[in-house]
Tab-separated table of C-alpha atoms in Angstrom:
chain	number	residue	atom	x	y	z
A	1	MET	CA	-11.010	-1.503	-24.926
A	2	ILE	CA	-10.103	-1.393	-21.273
A	3	GLY	CA	-8.242	2.195	-22.227
A	4	LEU	CA	-11.442	3.422	-23.529
A	5	VAL	CA	-13.332	2.449	-20.775
A	6	ALA	CA	-11.376	3.952	-18.664
A	7	ASP	CA	-11.152	7.436	-20.663
A	8	ASP	CA	-15.211	7.120	-20.428
A	9	ALA	CA	-14.582	6.890	-16.576
A	10	THR	CA	-12.915	10.170	-16.202
A	11	PRO	CA	-14.055	12.581	-18.909
A	12	ALA	CA	-12.951	15.627	-16.654
A	13	ALA	CA	-9.512	14.540	-16.990
A	14	MET	CA	-9.100	13.818	-20.393
A	15	LEU	CA	-10.927	16.719	-21.995
A	16	SER	CA	-7.407	18.412	-23.320
A	17	GLU	CA	-6.044	14.720	-23.962
A	18	PRO	CA	-7.728	14.199	-27.827
A	19	ALA	CA	-5.831	17.613	-28.733
A	20	ASP	CA	-2.301	16.456	-27.290
A	21	PHE	CA	-2.911	13.213	-28.809
A	22	THR	CA	-3.051	14.249	-32.191
A	23	ALA	CA	-0.435	16.960	-31.945
A	24	GLN	CA	1.509	14.362	-30.798
A	25	LEU	CA	0.497	11.911	-33.408
A	26	GLU	CA	1.034	14.479	-36.601
A	27	ALA	CA	4.358	14.815	-35.492
A	28	VAL	CA	5.014	11.346	-36.550
A	29	LEU	CA	2.533	10.576	-38.849
A	30	ASP	CA	4.427	10.786	-41.901
A	31	ALA	CA	7.255	8.595	-40.848
A	32	ALA	CA	4.256	5.958	-40.196
A	33	HIS	CA	2.621	6.750	-43.558
A	34	ARG	CA	6.255	6.034	-44.771
A	35	LEU	CA	6.757	3.299	-43.053
A	36	ALA	CA	3.480	1.802	-43.863
A	37	THR	CA	3.785	1.749	-47.565
A	38	VAL	CA	7.549	0.311	-47.460
A	39	MET	CA	5.837	-2.855	-45.959
A	40	LEU	CA	2.862	-2.948	-47.562
A	41	ARG	CA	3.694	-1.462	-50.905
A	42	ASP	CA	0.322	-0.278	-51.223
A	43	ARG	CA	-0.849	3.108	-50.337
A	44	SER	CA	-4.775	2.758	-49.330
A	45	ALA	CA	-3.637	0.068	-47.418
A	46	ALA	CA	-0.729	1.867	-45.887
A	47	GLU	CA	-3.656	4.749	-44.836
A	48	ASP	CA	-5.773	1.911	-43.548
A	49	ALA	CA	-2.611	0.281	-41.320
A	50	VAL	CA	-2.437	4.219	-40.053
A	51	GLN	CA	-5.376	5.043	-39.148
A	52	GLU	CA	-6.415	1.765	-37.785
A	53	ALA	CA	-2.764	2.072	-35.366
A	54	ALA	CA	-3.585	5.572	-34.611
A	55	LEU	CA	-7.149	4.415	-32.940
A	56	LYS	CA	-5.488	2.053	-31.613
A	57	ALA	CA	-3.054	3.943	-30.078
A	58	TRP	CA	-5.533	6.232	-29.010
A	59	ARG	CA	-7.048	3.670	-27.129
A	60	LYS	CA	-3.832	2.496	-25.691
A	61	HIS	CA	-2.352	5.920	-25.144
A	62	GLY	CA	-3.136	5.737	-21.371
A	63	GLN	CA	-0.682	2.935	-20.946
A	64	LEU	CA	2.104	5.123	-22.366
A	65	ARG	CA	4.982	5.943	-20.213
A	66	GLY	CA	7.716	8.571	-21.499
A	67	GLY	CA	7.900	11.364	-23.846
A	68	ALA	CA	7.957	12.324	-27.693
A	69	ALA	CA	10.852	10.210	-28.709
A	70	GLY	CA	9.042	7.632	-26.757
A	71	PHE	CA	6.112	7.755	-28.388
A	72	ARG	CA	7.328	7.989	-32.177
A	73	THR	CA	9.065	4.203	-31.474
A	74	TRP	CA	5.728	3.144	-29.462
A	75	PHE	CA	3.003	4.674	-32.560
A	76	LEU	CA	5.740	2.870	-34.855
A	77	SER	CA	5.496	-0.241	-33.547
A	78	ILE	CA	1.781	-0.529	-33.523
A	79	VAL	CA	1.785	0.729	-37.317
A	80	ALA	CA	4.110	-2.095	-37.694
A	81	ASN	CA	2.094	-4.860	-36.281
A	82	GLU	CA	-1.152	-3.590	-37.958
A	83	CYS	CA	0.923	-3.992	-41.183
A	84	ARG	CA	2.006	-7.714	-40.195
A	85	MET	CA	-2.040	-8.121	-39.694
A	86	ALA	CA	-2.911	-6.361	-42.882
A	87	ARG	CA	-0.350	-8.453	-45.376
A	88	ARG	CA	-1.384	-11.636	-43.425
A	89	ALA	CA	-5.345	-11.140	-43.710
A	90	ARG	CA	-4.564	-10.219	-47.186
A	91	TRP	CA	-4.671	-12.936	-49.501
A	92	TRP	CA	-4.040	-11.338	-52.749
A	93	HIS	CA	-0.750	-10.038	-51.011
A	94	VAL	CA	0.853	-13.183	-53.239
A	95	ILE	CA	-0.310	-11.311	-56.303
A	96	ARG	CA	0.828	-8.400	-55.430
A	97	LEU	CA	4.314	-9.054	-54.551
A	98	ALA	CA	4.478	-10.930	-58.097
A	99	GLU	CA	3.540	-7.212	-60.098
A	100	PRO	CA	6.416	-5.451	-61.626
A	101	PRO	CA	7.698	-2.739	-59.012
A	102	GLU	CA	6.637	0.543	-60.094
A	103	PRO	CA	8.818	3.093	-62.097
A	104	SER	CA	10.816	5.124	-60.126
A	105	ALA	CA	10.767	8.900	-60.682
A	106	ALA	CA	14.182	8.633	-59.333
A	107	ALA	CA	15.678	5.992	-60.843
A	108	GLY	CA	15.890	8.077	-64.422
A	109	ALA	CA	18.715	10.556	-63.375
A	110	ASP	CA	21.041	8.820	-60.918
A	111	ALA	CA	22.916	5.489	-62.041
A	112	LEU	CA	21.787	2.171	-63.188
A	113	THR	CA	22.921	0.720	-59.870
A	114	SER	CA	20.275	2.664	-57.854
A	115	SER	CA	17.483	1.309	-59.748
A	116	ASP	CA	18.986	-2.006	-59.006
A	117	LEU	CA	19.039	-1.259	-55.171
A	118	ARG	CA	15.481	-0.220	-55.349
A	119	ASP	CA	13.874	-3.232	-57.077
A	120	ALA	CA	16.274	-5.033	-54.184
A	121	VAL	CA	14.888	-3.688	-51.649
A	122	LEU	CA	11.394	-4.484	-53.062
A	123	ARG	CA	12.388	-7.816	-53.634
A	124	LEU	CA	13.405	-8.169	-49.300
A	125	ASP	CA	10.723	-9.214	-46.886
A	126	PRO	CA	8.624	-6.823	-45.652
A	127	ALA	CA	10.067	-7.174	-41.899
A	128	ASP	CA	13.916	-6.643	-43.385
A	129	ARG	CA	12.748	-3.971	-45.182
A	130	ALA	CA	10.942	-2.175	-42.314
A	131	ALA	CA	14.611	-2.994	-40.709
A	132	LEU	CA	16.360	-1.081	-43.214
A	133	PHE	CA	13.475	1.756	-43.345
A	134	CYS	CA	13.558	2.391	-39.539
A	135	PHE	CA	17.284	1.978	-39.516
A	136	PHE	CA	18.447	3.756	-42.386
A	137	TYR	CA	15.864	6.358	-43.349
A	138	LEU	CA	14.143	7.295	-39.553
A	139	ASP	CA	18.047	6.888	-37.739
A	140	LEU	CA	16.446	5.293	-35.040
A	141	PRO	CA	19.181	3.412	-32.979
A	142	MET	CA	18.932	-0.214	-32.798
A	143	GLU	CA	17.125	-0.595	-29.413
A	144	GLU	CA	14.251	1.560	-31.061
A	145	VAL	CA	14.709	-0.461	-34.284
A	146	ALA	CA	14.169	-3.579	-32.066
A	147	ARG	CA	11.053	-1.892	-30.575
A	148	VAL	CA	9.399	-0.878	-33.677
A	149	LEU	CA	9.851	-4.038	-35.144
A	150	GLY	CA	8.659	-6.069	-31.871
A	151	VAL	CA	12.126	-8.621	-31.425
A	152	SER	CA	15.166	-8.718	-29.210
A	153	PRO	CA	17.800	-6.173	-29.485
A	154	SER	CA	20.508	-8.665	-30.775
A	155	ALA	CA	17.489	-9.753	-33.323
A	156	ALA	CA	16.987	-6.405	-34.729
A	157	ARG	CA	21.035	-6.247	-35.396
A	158	SER	CA	21.467	-9.471	-37.135
A	159	ARG	CA	18.069	-8.750	-39.074
A	160	VAL	CA	19.413	-5.193	-40.616
A	161	TYR	CA	22.771	-6.830	-41.116
A	162	ARG	CA	21.564	-9.248	-42.675
A	163	ALA	CA	19.016	-7.497	-45.075
A	164	ALA	CA	21.729	-5.125	-46.177
A	165	GLN	CA	23.978	-7.643	-47.080
A	166	ARG	CA	21.870	-8.893	-48.697
A	167	LEU	CA	21.847	-5.588	-50.789
A	168	ARG	CA	25.726	-5.776	-50.716
A	169	PRO	CA	26.966	-9.203	-50.372
A	170	GLU	CA	30.885	-6.984	-49.754
A	171	LEU	CA	29.542	-5.177	-46.781
A	172	ASP	CA	30.978	-5.664	-43.749
A	173	ARG	CA	29.019	-5.731	-40.079
A	174	GLU	CA	31.059	-3.097	-38.362
A	175	GLU	CA	30.419	-0.815	-41.186
A	176	LEU	CA	26.681	-0.433	-39.764
A	177	GLU	CA	27.271	0.167	-36.293
B	1	MET	CA	31.332	0.171	-50.653
B	2	SER	CA	30.691	1.796	-47.157
B	3	GLY	CA	28.136	1.770	-45.157
B	4	ARG	CA	27.963	5.123	-45.581
B	5	ARG	CA	27.424	4.807	-49.134
B	6	LEU	CA	24.685	2.207	-49.017
B	7	ARG	CA	22.893	4.377	-46.337
B	8	ASP	CA	22.587	7.698	-48.357
B	9	GLU	CA	21.323	5.437	-51.174
B	10	LEU	CA	18.963	3.424	-49.022
B	11	ARG	CA	17.770	7.085	-48.183
B	12	GLU	CA	17.094	7.387	-51.661
B	13	VAL	CA	15.577	4.634	-52.282
B	14	PHE	CA	13.234	4.571	-49.659
B	15	ASP	CA	12.207	8.244	-50.195
B	16	SER	CA	10.623	7.127	-53.720
B	17	VAL	CA	9.777	3.909	-52.726
B	18	SER	CA	7.811	5.507	-49.747
B	19	GLU	CA	5.233	8.285	-49.624
B	20	PRO	CA	4.459	10.633	-46.852
B	21	ALA	CA	1.037	10.812	-44.926
B	22	HIS	CA	-1.680	12.724	-47.058
B	23	PRO	CA	-2.828	15.721	-45.188
B	24	ALA	CA	-6.445	13.893	-45.459
B	25	LEU	CA	-5.108	10.996	-43.399
B	26	SER	CA	-4.236	13.180	-40.372
B	27	ALA	CA	-7.757	14.703	-40.694
B	28	ARG	CA	-9.913	11.362	-40.892
B	29	ILE	CA	-7.858	10.081	-37.865
B	30	ARG	CA	-8.954	13.805	-36.119
B	31	GLU	CA	-12.246	13.348	-36.984
B	32	GLN	CA	-11.998	9.510	-35.803
B	33	ILE	CA	-10.494	10.424	-32.259
B	34	ALA	CA	-12.762	13.349	-31.522
B	35	ALA	CA	-16.105	10.623	-32.524
B	36	GLY	CA	-14.190	8.630	-29.533
B	37	THR	CA	-14.416	5.522	-30.793
B	38	ALA	CA	-14.066	3.181	-34.018
B	39	PRO	CA	-17.359	1.748	-35.240
B	40	THR	CA	-15.731	-0.332	-38.115
B	41	THR	CA	-13.477	-2.058	-35.024
B	42	ARG	CA	-16.165	-3.548	-33.447
B	43	ALA	CA	-18.671	-4.883	-36.502
B	44	PRO	CA	-16.474	-8.064	-37.223
B	45	ARG	CA	-15.823	-8.888	-33.812
B	46	LEU	CA	-19.835	-8.774	-33.126
B	47	ALA	CA	-19.959	-10.614	-36.298
B	48	VAL	CA	-17.510	-13.535	-35.062
B	49	ALA	CA	-19.284	-13.917	-31.669
B	50	VAL	CA	-22.332	-14.615	-33.396
B	51	ALA	CA	-20.575	-16.859	-35.569
B	52	LEU	CA	-18.876	-18.767	-32.883
B	53	LEU	CA	-22.019	-19.003	-31.069
B	54	THR	CA	-24.263	-20.474	-33.661
B	55	ALA	CA	-21.564	-23.081	-34.529
B	56	ALA	CA	-21.630	-23.720	-30.694
B	57	ILE	CA	-25.115	-24.745	-30.703
B	58	VAL	CA	-25.554	-26.167	-34.047
B	59	VAL	CA	-22.294	-29.162	-33.042
B	60	GLY	CA	-24.169	-28.904	-29.087
B	61	SER	CA	-26.922	-29.919	-30.373
B	62	LEU	CA	-25.669	-32.960	-32.839
B	63	LEU	CA	-23.687	-34.003	-30.151
B	64	PHE	CA	-27.001	-33.943	-27.810
B	65	VAL	CA	-28.912	-35.911	-30.515
B	66	SER	CA	-26.078	-38.069	-31.402
B	67	ARG	CA	-25.586	-38.978	-27.646
B	68	HIS	CA	-29.406	-39.912	-27.197
B	69	PRO	CA	-31.030	-41.693	-30.022
B	70	ILE	CA	-34.778	-41.724	-30.802
B	71	SER	CA	-36.119	-44.863	-29.354
B	72	ARG	CA	-35.259	-48.086	-30.773
B	73	GLN	CA	-38.368	-49.599	-29.553
B	74	ALA	CA	-40.962	-50.013	-32.144
B	75	THR	CA	-43.474	-46.832	-31.441
B	76	PRO	CA	-46.013	-44.831	-32.574
B	77	ALA	CA	-45.007	-41.862	-35.113
B	78	GLY	CA	-45.022	-38.689	-34.203
B	79	GLN	CA	-44.269	-39.495	-30.119
B	80	PRO	CA	-41.964	-38.851	-27.508
B	81	THR	CA	-40.010	-41.539	-26.016
B	82	VAL	CA	-38.080	-40.953	-23.233
B	83	THR	CA	-38.638	-38.987	-20.261
B	84	ALA	CA	-36.594	-38.936	-17.270
B	85	SER	CA	-39.319	-38.951	-14.629
B	86	PRO	CA	-38.472	-41.156	-11.811
B	87	ALA	CA	-41.873	-42.738	-10.967
B	88	PRO	CA	-43.893	-43.086	-13.911
B	89	SER	CA	-46.739	-41.115	-14.180
B	90	VAL	CA	-49.973	-42.010	-15.864
B	91	GLU	CA	-52.799	-39.643	-16.016
B	92	PRO	CA	-56.254	-41.326	-15.270
B	93	GLY	CA	-57.974	-41.267	-18.969
B	94	ALA	CA	-54.913	-39.988	-20.502
B	95	THR	CA	-53.756	-40.810	-23.818
B	96	PRO	CA	-50.408	-42.298	-23.896
B	97	VAL	CA	-47.763	-41.201	-22.061
B	98	PRO	CA	-44.109	-42.897	-22.203
B	99	VAL	CA	-42.396	-43.637	-18.937
B	100	ALA	CA	-38.984	-45.098	-17.965
B	101	PRO	CA	-38.521	-45.748	-14.899
B	102	ALA	CA	-35.103	-44.530	-14.061
B	103	PRO	CA	-32.747	-47.019	-13.304
B	104	GLY	CA	-32.129	-48.076	-9.427
B	105	ALA	CA	-35.023	-45.838	-8.412
B	106	SER	CA	-37.411	-49.074	-8.621
B	107	PRO	CA	-39.948	-48.718	-5.290
B	108	PRO	CA	-39.700	-51.187	-3.742
B	109	SER	CA	-41.157	-54.500	-2.222
B	110	GLN	CA	-42.839	-55.602	-5.694
B	111	PRO	CA	-41.469	-58.699	-7.331
B	112	LEU	CA	-41.720	-57.838	-11.029
B	113	PRO	CA	-38.447	-56.906	-12.962
B	114	THR	CA	-38.519	-53.238	-13.444
B	115	THR	CA	-35.897	-53.269	-16.069
B	116	THR	CA	-37.239	-51.708	-19.464
B	117	PRO	CA	-36.295	-51.215	-22.906
B	118	ALA	CA	-33.788	-48.599	-23.695
B	119	GLY	CA	-35.287	-46.664	-26.001
B	120	GLY	CA	-38.518	-45.930	-23.653
B	121	LEU	CA	-41.830	-47.830	-23.475
B	122	PRO	CA	-44.276	-48.006	-25.682
B	123	ALA	CA	-47.596	-45.617	-25.140
B	124	PHE	CA	-50.629	-47.049	-23.634
B	125	ARG	CA	-53.313	-48.096	-26.180
B	126	CYS	CA	-57.064	-49.130	-25.723
B	127	ALA	CA	-56.846	-51.456	-28.956
B	128	ALA	CA	-55.678	-54.745	-29.553
B	129	GLN	CA	-52.121	-55.129	-29.793
B	130	SER	CA	-49.753	-57.598	-30.599
B	131	GLY	CA	-46.081	-58.388	-31.690
B	132	GLY	CA	-43.346	-60.979	-30.896
B	133	ALA	CA	-41.496	-63.104	-33.451
B	134	SER	CA	-42.634	-66.297	-35.591
B	135	THR	CA	-39.891	-68.715	-33.961
B	136	GLY	CA	-40.119	-72.574	-33.415
B	137	MET	CA	-41.970	-73.427	-30.296
B	138	THR	CA	-41.008	-71.769	-27.053
B	139	ALA	CA	-42.068	-72.823	-23.345
B	140	VAL	CA	-43.358	-70.469	-20.686
B	141	THR	CA	-41.793	-70.941	-17.750
B	142	THR	CA	-43.510	-68.673	-15.492
B	143	ALA	CA	-45.991	-66.099	-14.979
B	144	ARG	CA	-46.048	-63.390	-12.402
B	145	ALA	CA	-48.654	-60.105	-12.110
B	146	GLY	CA	-48.371	-57.332	-10.022
B	147	ALA	CA	-48.926	-53.521	-8.897
B	148	GLN	CA	-46.784	-50.684	-10.077
B	149	SER	CA	-47.746	-47.051	-9.588
B	150	GLY	CA	-49.733	-45.988	-12.593
B	151	TYR	CA	-50.393	-49.299	-13.737
B	152	ASP	CA	-50.931	-53.606	-12.974
B	153	ARG	CA	-48.089	-55.645	-14.470
B	154	PHE	CA	-48.274	-59.181	-16.207
B	155	VAL	CA	-45.756	-60.888	-17.275
B	156	LEU	CA	-44.896	-64.054	-19.354
B	157	GLU	CA	-41.402	-65.539	-19.292
B	158	PHE	CA	-40.134	-67.913	-22.183
B	159	ASP	CA	-36.977	-70.188	-22.786
B	160	GLY	CA	-36.678	-68.666	-25.946
B	161	PRO	CA	-37.338	-65.493	-27.918
B	162	VAL	CA	-40.879	-64.384	-27.105
B	163	PRO	CA	-43.303	-65.982	-29.770
B	164	ARG	CA	-46.222	-63.691	-31.757
B	165	TYR	CA	-48.255	-63.067	-29.508
B	166	ASP	CA	-51.965	-60.982	-29.655
B	167	VAL	CA	-53.200	-59.264	-26.586
B	168	THR	CA	-57.663	-58.568	-27.466
B	169	PRO	CA	-59.559	-56.689	-24.737
B	170	GLN	CA	-62.944	-58.026	-24.401
B	171	GLY	CA	-66.229	-56.616	-22.238
B	172	SER	CA	-66.276	-59.051	-19.750
B	173	ALA	CA	-63.933	-61.174	-17.527
B	174	THR	CA	-65.114	-64.124	-18.537
B	175	PHE	CA	-62.708	-66.088	-20.996
B	176	VAL	CA	-63.368	-69.351	-22.883
B	177	GLN	CA	-61.087	-72.801	-21.583
B	178	ASP	CA	-59.291	-73.802	-24.531
B	179	ALA	CA	-59.483	-77.245	-25.650
B	180	THR	CA	-62.595	-77.856	-23.655
B	181	GLY	CA	-64.780	-74.673	-24.417
B	182	ALA	CA	-66.236	-74.464	-21.119
B	183	PRO	CA	-66.287	-70.536	-19.548
B	184	VAL	CA	-64.145	-69.183	-16.844
B	185	ALA	CA	-65.088	-66.814	-14.838
B	186	LEU	CA	-62.395	-64.263	-13.614
B	187	SER	CA	-62.784	-61.724	-11.235
B	188	GLY	CA	-63.424	-58.573	-12.287
B	189	SER	CA	-65.946	-57.318	-15.024
B	190	ALA	CA	-63.664	-56.612	-18.039
B	191	GLY	CA	-60.567	-58.747	-19.698
B	192	LEU	CA	-57.945	-58.787	-21.730
B	193	LEU	CA	-57.099	-62.153	-23.443
B	194	VAL	CA	-53.475	-62.772	-24.588
B	195	LYS	CA	-52.866	-65.147	-26.719
B	196	VAL	CA	-49.448	-66.780	-27.393
B	197	GLN	CA	-48.344	-68.853	-30.339
B	198	SER	CA	-45.964	-71.814	-30.618
B	199	ALA	CA	-45.754	-71.647	-27.134
B	200	GLN	CA	-46.413	-74.461	-24.513
B	201	ALA	CA	-46.576	-74.280	-20.916
B	202	HIS	CA	-46.688	-77.518	-19.222
B	203	ASP	CA	-42.710	-78.911	-19.736
B	204	ARG	CA	-40.674	-76.331	-17.683
B	205	PHE	CA	-43.087	-73.945	-16.211
B	206	THR	CA	-42.975	-73.486	-12.581
B	207	GLY	CA	-45.549	-71.043	-10.322
B	208	SER	CA	-49.289	-70.784	-10.129
B	209	THR	CA	-51.352	-70.110	-13.111
B	210	ASP	CA	-54.148	-68.843	-11.336
B	211	LEU	CA	-52.170	-65.001	-9.904
B	212	ARG	CA	-54.029	-62.760	-8.074
B	213	PRO	CA	-52.151	-59.697	-7.336
B	214	GLY	CA	-54.702	-58.287	-4.881
B	215	GLY	CA	-55.073	-54.496	-3.278
B	216	ALA	CA	-56.651	-51.849	-5.777
B	217	GLY	CA	-55.464	-52.470	-8.514
B	218	VAL	CA	-56.907	-52.472	-12.130
B	219	LEU	CA	-55.621	-55.952	-12.418
B	220	ARG	CA	-57.927	-58.337	-10.245
B	221	GLU	CA	-56.918	-61.865	-11.675
B	222	ALA	CA	-54.621	-63.809	-14.388
B	223	ARG	CA	-55.324	-67.607	-15.242
B	224	GLN	CA	-53.833	-69.394	-17.702
B	225	VAL	CA	-57.350	-70.502	-19.475
B	226	GLY	CA	-55.290	-72.386	-22.744
B	227	ASP	CA	-51.996	-74.222	-22.834
B	228	PHE	CA	-53.190	-76.853	-26.214
B	229	GLU	CA	-51.787	-77.650	-29.566
B	230	GLY	CA	-49.047	-75.045	-29.211
B	231	VAL	CA	-50.674	-72.146	-27.810
B	232	VAL	CA	-50.994	-70.995	-24.593
B	233	THR	CA	-54.029	-68.597	-23.456
B	234	TRP	CA	-54.276	-66.073	-20.557
B	235	GLY	CA	-56.651	-64.600	-19.285
B	236	LEU	CA	-56.743	-60.887	-17.258
B	237	GLY	CA	-59.747	-60.154	-15.351
B	238	LEU	CA	-60.119	-56.274	-14.852
B	239	SER	CA	-62.023	-54.378	-12.318
B	240	LYS	CA	-62.724	-52.024	-15.655
B	241	ALA	CA	-62.085	-51.886	-19.353
B	242	ALA	CA	-58.945	-50.508	-19.431
B	243	CYS	CA	-55.752	-49.283	-21.925
B	244	PHE	CA	-53.052	-50.937	-22.088
B	245	ARG	CA	-49.550	-51.431	-23.420
B	246	THR	CA	-47.348	-54.468	-24.522
B	247	PHE	CA	-43.724	-55.152	-25.217
B	248	THR	CA	-41.085	-57.504	-24.267
B	249	LEU	CA	-37.628	-57.468	-23.259
B	250	THR	CA	-34.511	-60.492	-22.900
B	251	ALA	CA	-32.266	-61.719	-20.495
B	252	PRO	CA	-34.788	-63.864	-19.592
B	253	ASN	CA	-36.892	-63.040	-22.403
B	254	ARG	CA	-40.441	-61.660	-21.016
B	255	LEU	CA	-43.681	-60.508	-22.575
B	256	ILE	CA	-44.773	-57.504	-20.562
B	257	VAL	CA	-48.581	-56.493	-20.840
B	258	ASP	CA	-49.244	-53.592	-18.805
B	259	VAL	CA	-52.729	-52.280	-17.666
B	260	GLN	CA	-53.032	-48.441	-16.905
B	261	SER	CA	-54.758	-48.332	-13.511
């Protein structure tokens, strides 16, 4: 809200901003939407979360400092937060968790282990899933994973490690670094 | 099983599990940002604020009601009971106005007790009034009369609970001496007859049985006109016909008759 008021107060200086902002946003929108679907396991809920996060980011983007990489991490952290709130707000997520995972298009061709891994990933806690997703799929450095999850870097590291170990119990910690 | 292997496998899994953003989403976001605000986020906040405000008002009024109980004194129905005016205000000829002198705000130099029932005073009425409870014999210990602002007060003090009493207005200041039947003329042109059952006033009574409050009040004189066969009778001589209120107080037990001036 405060950011919005500030924007209104200086409309001339901000005229070119919406275009800049949406350009930056579109560069990270795919990653954000994937993160939301990984966390929420529901496409329309994920879209809502990303949309809500985009509006919040737009209102607060005056507070952002530091380039395109900074924007990406910052926006992903808003999306992750939005997903957490959406899960908290939805009483029916318990029922959704009980649903069998959707059949995979990619699983058929690959070995059985891949399908097992997929099931194991879907059984993880959403926050753990988000950690794995940021670290392995988005290739974010551990510091940025921590910022997206809103935790300290060491907490993010152990969360990624523990989640990975749950998938592959024989995994060594060094192999992740 | 190496970390690299896990990384590759996880990428495949996440690829299939997650979905890229639909182009429509981007368009929707752009539209909303161009519009400047997100109206959907405001309505729930407003609703929550209204709900909280309503709840606060309800809780507040419940607390207020629970702390300010409705009159404990028997008062006529549909009548406000407590006013917080520091001085009793009585409009001449007005219909009942209950007044409750604030504690500690009693007018100076007046000999009468000013404590009032916690629930507020009854209203002034012009018809006969009665009250008290049927008990055993009670002794009248003293009688007082004095002027207050807005009314004149007559008090009978008892050594036990106030017995059954009747206060009856009459058109003259002449009363009948109980037992003898002799007329007793008090000063004034109207009167109130205060009759107390199951009481006597010849054992423990101290003070005068003929009181003249003086001043310009409506109560000109109060005289005991009967103390016979368990009935104590007082006559109040008034300067004009007036409405009055009766009530009782404890510690000590008192019957109070306030005559509206």
